[in-house]
mmCIF file of C-alpha atoms in Angstrom:
data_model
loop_
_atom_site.group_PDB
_atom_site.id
_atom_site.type_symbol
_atom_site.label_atom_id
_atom_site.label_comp_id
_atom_site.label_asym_id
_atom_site.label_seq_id
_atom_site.Cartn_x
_atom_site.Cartn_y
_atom_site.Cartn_z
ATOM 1 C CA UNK A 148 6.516 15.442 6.131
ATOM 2 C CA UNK A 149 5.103 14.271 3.009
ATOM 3 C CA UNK A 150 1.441 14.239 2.287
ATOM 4 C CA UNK A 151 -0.498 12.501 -0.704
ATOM 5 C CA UNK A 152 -3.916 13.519 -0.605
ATOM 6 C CA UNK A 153 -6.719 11.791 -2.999
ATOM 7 C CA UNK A 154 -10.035 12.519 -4.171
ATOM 8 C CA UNK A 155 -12.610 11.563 -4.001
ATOM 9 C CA UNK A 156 -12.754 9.123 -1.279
ATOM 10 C CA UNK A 157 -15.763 7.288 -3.192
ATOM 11 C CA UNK A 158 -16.648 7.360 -6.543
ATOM 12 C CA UNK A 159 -20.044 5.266 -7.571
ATOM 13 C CA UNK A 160 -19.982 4.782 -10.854
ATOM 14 C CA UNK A 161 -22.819 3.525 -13.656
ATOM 15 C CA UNK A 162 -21.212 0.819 -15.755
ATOM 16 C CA UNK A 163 -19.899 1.645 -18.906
ATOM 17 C CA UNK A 164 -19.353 5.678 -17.589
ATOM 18 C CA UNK A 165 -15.636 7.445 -17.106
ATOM 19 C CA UNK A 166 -14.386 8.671 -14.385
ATOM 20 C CA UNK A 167 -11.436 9.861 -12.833
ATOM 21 C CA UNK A 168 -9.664 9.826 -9.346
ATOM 22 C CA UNK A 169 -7.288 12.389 -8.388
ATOM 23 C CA UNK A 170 -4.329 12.609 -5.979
ATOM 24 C CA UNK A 171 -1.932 15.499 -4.672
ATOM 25 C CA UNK A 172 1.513 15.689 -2.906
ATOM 26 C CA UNK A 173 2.459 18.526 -1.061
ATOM 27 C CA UNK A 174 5.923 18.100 -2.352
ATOM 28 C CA UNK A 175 7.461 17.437 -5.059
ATOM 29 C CA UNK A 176 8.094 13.910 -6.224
ATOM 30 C CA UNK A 177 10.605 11.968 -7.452
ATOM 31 C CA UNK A 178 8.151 9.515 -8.779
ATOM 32 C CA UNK A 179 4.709 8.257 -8.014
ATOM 33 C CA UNK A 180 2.765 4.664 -8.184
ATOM 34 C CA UNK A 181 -0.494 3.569 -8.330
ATOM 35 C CA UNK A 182 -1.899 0.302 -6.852
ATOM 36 C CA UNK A 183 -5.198 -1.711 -7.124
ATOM 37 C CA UNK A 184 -6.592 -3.430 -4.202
ATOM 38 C CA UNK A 185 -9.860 -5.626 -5.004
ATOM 39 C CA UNK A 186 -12.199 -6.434 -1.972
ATOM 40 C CA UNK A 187 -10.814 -8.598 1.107
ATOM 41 C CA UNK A 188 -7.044 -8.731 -1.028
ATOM 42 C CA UNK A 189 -4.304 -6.854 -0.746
ATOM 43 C CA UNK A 190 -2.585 -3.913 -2.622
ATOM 44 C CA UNK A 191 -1.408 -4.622 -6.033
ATOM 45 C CA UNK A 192 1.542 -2.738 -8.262
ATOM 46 C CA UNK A 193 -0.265 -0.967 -11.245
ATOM 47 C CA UNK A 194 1.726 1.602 -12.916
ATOM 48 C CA UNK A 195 4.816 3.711 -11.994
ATOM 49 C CA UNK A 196 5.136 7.560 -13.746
ATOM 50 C CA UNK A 197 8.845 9.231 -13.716
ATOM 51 C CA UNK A 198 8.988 12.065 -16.043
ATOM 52 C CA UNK A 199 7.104 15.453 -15.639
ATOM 53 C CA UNK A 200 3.730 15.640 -17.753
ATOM 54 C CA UNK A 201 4.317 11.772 -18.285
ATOM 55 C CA UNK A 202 1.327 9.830 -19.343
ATOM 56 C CA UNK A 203 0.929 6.162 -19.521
ATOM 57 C CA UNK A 204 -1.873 4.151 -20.638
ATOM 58 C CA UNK A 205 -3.213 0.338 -19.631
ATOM 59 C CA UNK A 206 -5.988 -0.521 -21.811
ATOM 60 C CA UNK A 207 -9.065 1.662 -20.499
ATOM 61 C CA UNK A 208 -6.419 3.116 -17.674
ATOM 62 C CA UNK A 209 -4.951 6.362 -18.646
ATOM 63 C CA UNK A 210 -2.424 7.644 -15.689
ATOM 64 C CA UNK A 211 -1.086 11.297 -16.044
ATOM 65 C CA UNK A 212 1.701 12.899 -13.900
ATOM 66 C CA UNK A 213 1.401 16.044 -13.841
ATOM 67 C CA UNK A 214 3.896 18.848 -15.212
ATOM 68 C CA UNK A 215 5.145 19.765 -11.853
ATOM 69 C CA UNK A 216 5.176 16.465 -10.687
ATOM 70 C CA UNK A 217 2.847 17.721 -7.105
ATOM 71 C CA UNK A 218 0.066 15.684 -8.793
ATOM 72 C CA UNK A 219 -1.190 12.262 -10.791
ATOM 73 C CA UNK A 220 -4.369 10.986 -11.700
ATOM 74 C CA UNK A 221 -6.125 7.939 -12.969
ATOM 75 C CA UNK A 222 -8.989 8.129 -15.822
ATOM 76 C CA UNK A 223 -10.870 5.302 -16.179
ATOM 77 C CA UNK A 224 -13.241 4.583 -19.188
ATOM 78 C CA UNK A 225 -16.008 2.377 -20.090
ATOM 79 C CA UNK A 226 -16.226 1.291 -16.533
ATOM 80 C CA UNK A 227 -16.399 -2.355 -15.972
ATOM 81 C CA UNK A 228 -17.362 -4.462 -13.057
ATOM 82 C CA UNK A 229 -13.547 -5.662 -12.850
ATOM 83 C CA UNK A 230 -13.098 -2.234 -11.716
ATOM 84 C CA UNK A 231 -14.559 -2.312 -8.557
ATOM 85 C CA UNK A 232 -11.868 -1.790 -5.374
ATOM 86 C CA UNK A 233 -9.832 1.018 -4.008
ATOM 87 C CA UNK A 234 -7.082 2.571 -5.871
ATOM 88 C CA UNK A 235 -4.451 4.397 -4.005
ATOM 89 C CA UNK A 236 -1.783 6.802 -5.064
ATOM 90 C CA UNK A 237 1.985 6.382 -3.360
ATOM 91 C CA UNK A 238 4.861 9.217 -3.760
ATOM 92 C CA UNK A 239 8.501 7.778 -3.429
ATOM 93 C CA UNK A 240 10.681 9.356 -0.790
ATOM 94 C CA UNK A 241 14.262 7.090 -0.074
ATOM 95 C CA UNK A 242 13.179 3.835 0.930
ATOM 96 C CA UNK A 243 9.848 4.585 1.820
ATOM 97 C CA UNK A 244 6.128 5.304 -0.191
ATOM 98 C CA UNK A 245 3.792 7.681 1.286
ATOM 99 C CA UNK A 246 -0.210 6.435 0.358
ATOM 100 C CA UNK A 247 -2.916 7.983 0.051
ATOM 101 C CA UNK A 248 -6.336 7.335 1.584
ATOM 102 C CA UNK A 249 -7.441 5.790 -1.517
ATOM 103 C CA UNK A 250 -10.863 6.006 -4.292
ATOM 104 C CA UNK A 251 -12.599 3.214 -3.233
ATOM 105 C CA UNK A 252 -15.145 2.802 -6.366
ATOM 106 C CA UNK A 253 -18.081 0.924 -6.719
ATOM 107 C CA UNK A 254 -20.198 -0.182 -9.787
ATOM 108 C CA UNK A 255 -23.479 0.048 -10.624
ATOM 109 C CA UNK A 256 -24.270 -2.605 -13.262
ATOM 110 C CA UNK B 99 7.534 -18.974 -5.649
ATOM 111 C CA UNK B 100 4.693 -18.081 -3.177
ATOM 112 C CA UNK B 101 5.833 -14.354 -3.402
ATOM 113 C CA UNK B 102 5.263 -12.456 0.451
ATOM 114 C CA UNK B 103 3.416 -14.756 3.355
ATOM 115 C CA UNK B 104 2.023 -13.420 6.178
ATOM 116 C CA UNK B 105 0.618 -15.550 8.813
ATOM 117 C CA UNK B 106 -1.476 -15.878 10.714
ATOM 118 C CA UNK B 107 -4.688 -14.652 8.717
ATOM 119 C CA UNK B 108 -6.858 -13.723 11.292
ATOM 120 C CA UNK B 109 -6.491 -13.111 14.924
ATOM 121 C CA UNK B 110 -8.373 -12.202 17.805
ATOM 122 C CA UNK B 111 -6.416 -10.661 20.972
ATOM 123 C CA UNK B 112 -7.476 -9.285 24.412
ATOM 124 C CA UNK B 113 -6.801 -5.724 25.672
ATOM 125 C CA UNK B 114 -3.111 -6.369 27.019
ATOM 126 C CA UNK B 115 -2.093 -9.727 25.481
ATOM 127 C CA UNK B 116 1.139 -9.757 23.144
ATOM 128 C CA UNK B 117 1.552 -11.052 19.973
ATOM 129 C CA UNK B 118 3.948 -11.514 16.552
ATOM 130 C CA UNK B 119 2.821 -11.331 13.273
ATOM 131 C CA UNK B 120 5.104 -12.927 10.952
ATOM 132 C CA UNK B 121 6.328 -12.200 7.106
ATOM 133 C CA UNK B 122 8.070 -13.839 4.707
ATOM 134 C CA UNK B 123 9.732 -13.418 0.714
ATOM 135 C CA UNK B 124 11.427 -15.488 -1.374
ATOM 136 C CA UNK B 125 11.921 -13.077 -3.943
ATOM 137 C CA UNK B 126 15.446 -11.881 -2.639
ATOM 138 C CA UNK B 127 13.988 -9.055 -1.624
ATOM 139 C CA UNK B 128 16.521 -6.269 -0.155
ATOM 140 C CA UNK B 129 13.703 -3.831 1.844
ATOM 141 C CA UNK B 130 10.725 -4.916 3.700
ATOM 142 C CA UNK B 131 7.705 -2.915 5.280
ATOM 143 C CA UNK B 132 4.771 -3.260 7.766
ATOM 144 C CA UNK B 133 1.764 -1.526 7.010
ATOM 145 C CA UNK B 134 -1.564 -0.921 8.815
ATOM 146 C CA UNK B 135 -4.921 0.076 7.108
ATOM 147 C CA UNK B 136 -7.435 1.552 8.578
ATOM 148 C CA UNK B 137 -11.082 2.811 6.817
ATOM 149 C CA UNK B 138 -10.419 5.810 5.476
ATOM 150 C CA UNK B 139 -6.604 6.027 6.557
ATOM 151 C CA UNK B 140 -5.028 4.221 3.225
ATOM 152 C CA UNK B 141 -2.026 2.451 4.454
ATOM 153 C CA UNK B 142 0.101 3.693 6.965
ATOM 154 C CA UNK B 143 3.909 2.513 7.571
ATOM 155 C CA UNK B 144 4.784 0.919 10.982
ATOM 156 C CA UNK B 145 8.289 0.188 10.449
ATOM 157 C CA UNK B 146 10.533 -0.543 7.599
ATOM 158 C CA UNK B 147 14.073 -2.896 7.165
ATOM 159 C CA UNK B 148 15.618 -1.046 4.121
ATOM 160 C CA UNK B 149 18.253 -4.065 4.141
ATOM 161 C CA UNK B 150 19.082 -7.360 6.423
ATOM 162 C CA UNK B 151 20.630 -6.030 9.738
ATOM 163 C CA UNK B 152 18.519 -2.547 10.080
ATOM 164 C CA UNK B 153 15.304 -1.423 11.186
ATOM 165 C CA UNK B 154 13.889 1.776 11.128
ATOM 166 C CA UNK B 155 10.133 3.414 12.285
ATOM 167 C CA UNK B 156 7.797 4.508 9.926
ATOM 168 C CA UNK B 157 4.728 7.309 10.502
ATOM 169 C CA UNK B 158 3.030 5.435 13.363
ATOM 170 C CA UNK B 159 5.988 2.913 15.441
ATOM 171 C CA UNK B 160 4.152 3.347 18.882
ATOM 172 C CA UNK B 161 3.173 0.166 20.797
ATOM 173 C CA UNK B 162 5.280 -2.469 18.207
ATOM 174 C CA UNK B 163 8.746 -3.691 17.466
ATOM 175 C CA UNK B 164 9.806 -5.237 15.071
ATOM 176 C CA UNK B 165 12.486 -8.243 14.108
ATOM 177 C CA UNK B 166 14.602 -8.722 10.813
ATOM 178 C CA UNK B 167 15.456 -12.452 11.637
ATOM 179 C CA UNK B 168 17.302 -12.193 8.072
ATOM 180 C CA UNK B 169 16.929 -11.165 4.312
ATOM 181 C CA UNK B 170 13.402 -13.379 4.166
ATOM 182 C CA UNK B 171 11.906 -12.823 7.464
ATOM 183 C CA UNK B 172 10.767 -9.786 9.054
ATOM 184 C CA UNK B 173 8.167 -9.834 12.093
ATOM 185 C CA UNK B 174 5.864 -7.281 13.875
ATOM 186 C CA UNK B 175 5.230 -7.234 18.205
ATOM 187 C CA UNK B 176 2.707 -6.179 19.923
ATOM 188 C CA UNK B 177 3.908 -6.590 23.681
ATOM 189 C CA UNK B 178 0.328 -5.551 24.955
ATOM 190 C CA UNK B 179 -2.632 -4.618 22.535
ATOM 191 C CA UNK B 180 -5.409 -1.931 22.516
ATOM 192 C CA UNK B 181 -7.683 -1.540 20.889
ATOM 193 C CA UNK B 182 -6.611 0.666 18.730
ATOM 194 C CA UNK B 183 -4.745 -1.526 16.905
ATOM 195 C CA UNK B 184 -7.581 -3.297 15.465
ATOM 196 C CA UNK B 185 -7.166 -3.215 12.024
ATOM 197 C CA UNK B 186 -5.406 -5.279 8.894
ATOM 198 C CA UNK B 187 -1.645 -5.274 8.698
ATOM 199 C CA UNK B 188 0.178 -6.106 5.255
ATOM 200 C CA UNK B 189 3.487 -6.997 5.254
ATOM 201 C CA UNK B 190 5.644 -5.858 1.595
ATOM 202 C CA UNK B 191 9.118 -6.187 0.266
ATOM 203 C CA UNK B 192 10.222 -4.201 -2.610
ATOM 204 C CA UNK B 193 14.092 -5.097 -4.336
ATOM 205 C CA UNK B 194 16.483 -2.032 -4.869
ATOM 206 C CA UNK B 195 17.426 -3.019 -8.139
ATOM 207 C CA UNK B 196 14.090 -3.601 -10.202
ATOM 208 C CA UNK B 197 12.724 -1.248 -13.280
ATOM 209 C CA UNK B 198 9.665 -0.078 -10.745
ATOM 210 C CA UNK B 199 10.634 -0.566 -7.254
ATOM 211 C CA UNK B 200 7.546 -1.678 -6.942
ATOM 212 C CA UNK B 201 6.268 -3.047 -3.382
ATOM 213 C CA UNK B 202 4.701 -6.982 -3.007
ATOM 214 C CA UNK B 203 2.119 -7.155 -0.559
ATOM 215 C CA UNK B 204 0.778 -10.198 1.302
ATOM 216 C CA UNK B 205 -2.205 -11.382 1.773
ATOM 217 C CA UNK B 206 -2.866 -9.392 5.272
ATOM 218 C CA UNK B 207 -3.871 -10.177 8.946
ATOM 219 C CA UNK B 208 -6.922 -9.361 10.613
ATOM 220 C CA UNK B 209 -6.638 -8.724 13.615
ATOM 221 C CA UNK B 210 -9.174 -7.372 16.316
ATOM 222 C CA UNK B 211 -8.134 -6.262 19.602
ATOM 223 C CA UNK B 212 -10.859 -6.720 22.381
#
């Protein structure tokens, strides 16, 4: 079946630094999403990317699909504290979104 | 408009005891999911109701059932826990017809299975 794969599983990051998180499908997608989920809450909707080589930007987010649309990532920059949680990947098949494990990031102030 | 409910927050079972989590959306929502997270794991599908009347089981059905009492309500069983399914369940709905598709989550239960 279908597998989304992220990296890496932590990322520790100095405020004010970029950095990105990466994820990977071994199929081909139809589309993929992104979610944020802060400490103790619960997954939230970020971003959705359709279109081959299709990048989309949310103020300091930049989120890329990539041209054969296997993989996506997310490039954050200027790294704030608001930043801090787990951000997880999710490829669309029917009815159903496959996750991955998730870039849980923390920030060093 | 209190978007997905889940209740109860937290819960703490004994090996063998049986319980029902229970969801809610008033958004009109069409599809509804269960979810599990576990460190490490991301989040996992239990089950899913793609509509009102049908079920179906996601990557990891074994040991629950689940209900879709109608469009809002759809509930997760556990007719006798182990502990290996401590862990946080989310409950999301997701319409058919929106620009994203995008899935609501609620707020989660905790529960611990001793």
């Amino acid at each position: 079946g279908q597998q989304v794969m992220q990296i890496p599983q932590y990322q520790h990051v100095q405020e004010g630094e970029d950095f990105t998180t990466y994820c990977n499908s071994s199929t081909t997608l139809s589309n993929i999403q992104w979610y944020k989920q802060r400490p103790g809450g619960h997954p939230v909707f970020l971003i959705q990317l359709v279109k081959s080589g299709e990048v989309k930007k949310q103020k300091r987010l930049t989120f890329q699909f990539g041209e054969a649309k296997k993989n996506s990532s997310l490039h954050i920059t200027a790294t704030q504290t608001t930043d801090v949680g787990t951000y997880f990947c999710a490829g669309r098949r029917g009815y159903k979104l496959s996750f991955g494990a998730g870039t849980t990031v923390t920030v060093r102030a | 408009n209190a978007g997905v409910t889940q209740t109860p927050k937290f819960q703490v079972l004994k090996t063998g005891q049986s319980m029902t989590l229970q969801c809610a959306q008033d958004m009109n929502h069409n599809s509804m999911y269960w979810y599990r997270q576990d460190p490490g794991m991301g989040l996992r599908l239990i089950y899913y109701s793609a509509s009102e009347g049908t079920t179906d089981k996601g990557e990891v059905p074994n040991g629950y059932n689940v209900s879709r009492l109608n469009k809002r309500e759809f509930s997760l069983r556990l007719e006798s826990a182990a502990p290996s399914q401590t862990s946080v369940y989310f409950c999301a709905s997701r319409t058919a017809g929106g620009p994203f598709n995008e899935q609501f989550f609620g707020p989660g239960t905790r529960l611990t299975v001793l």
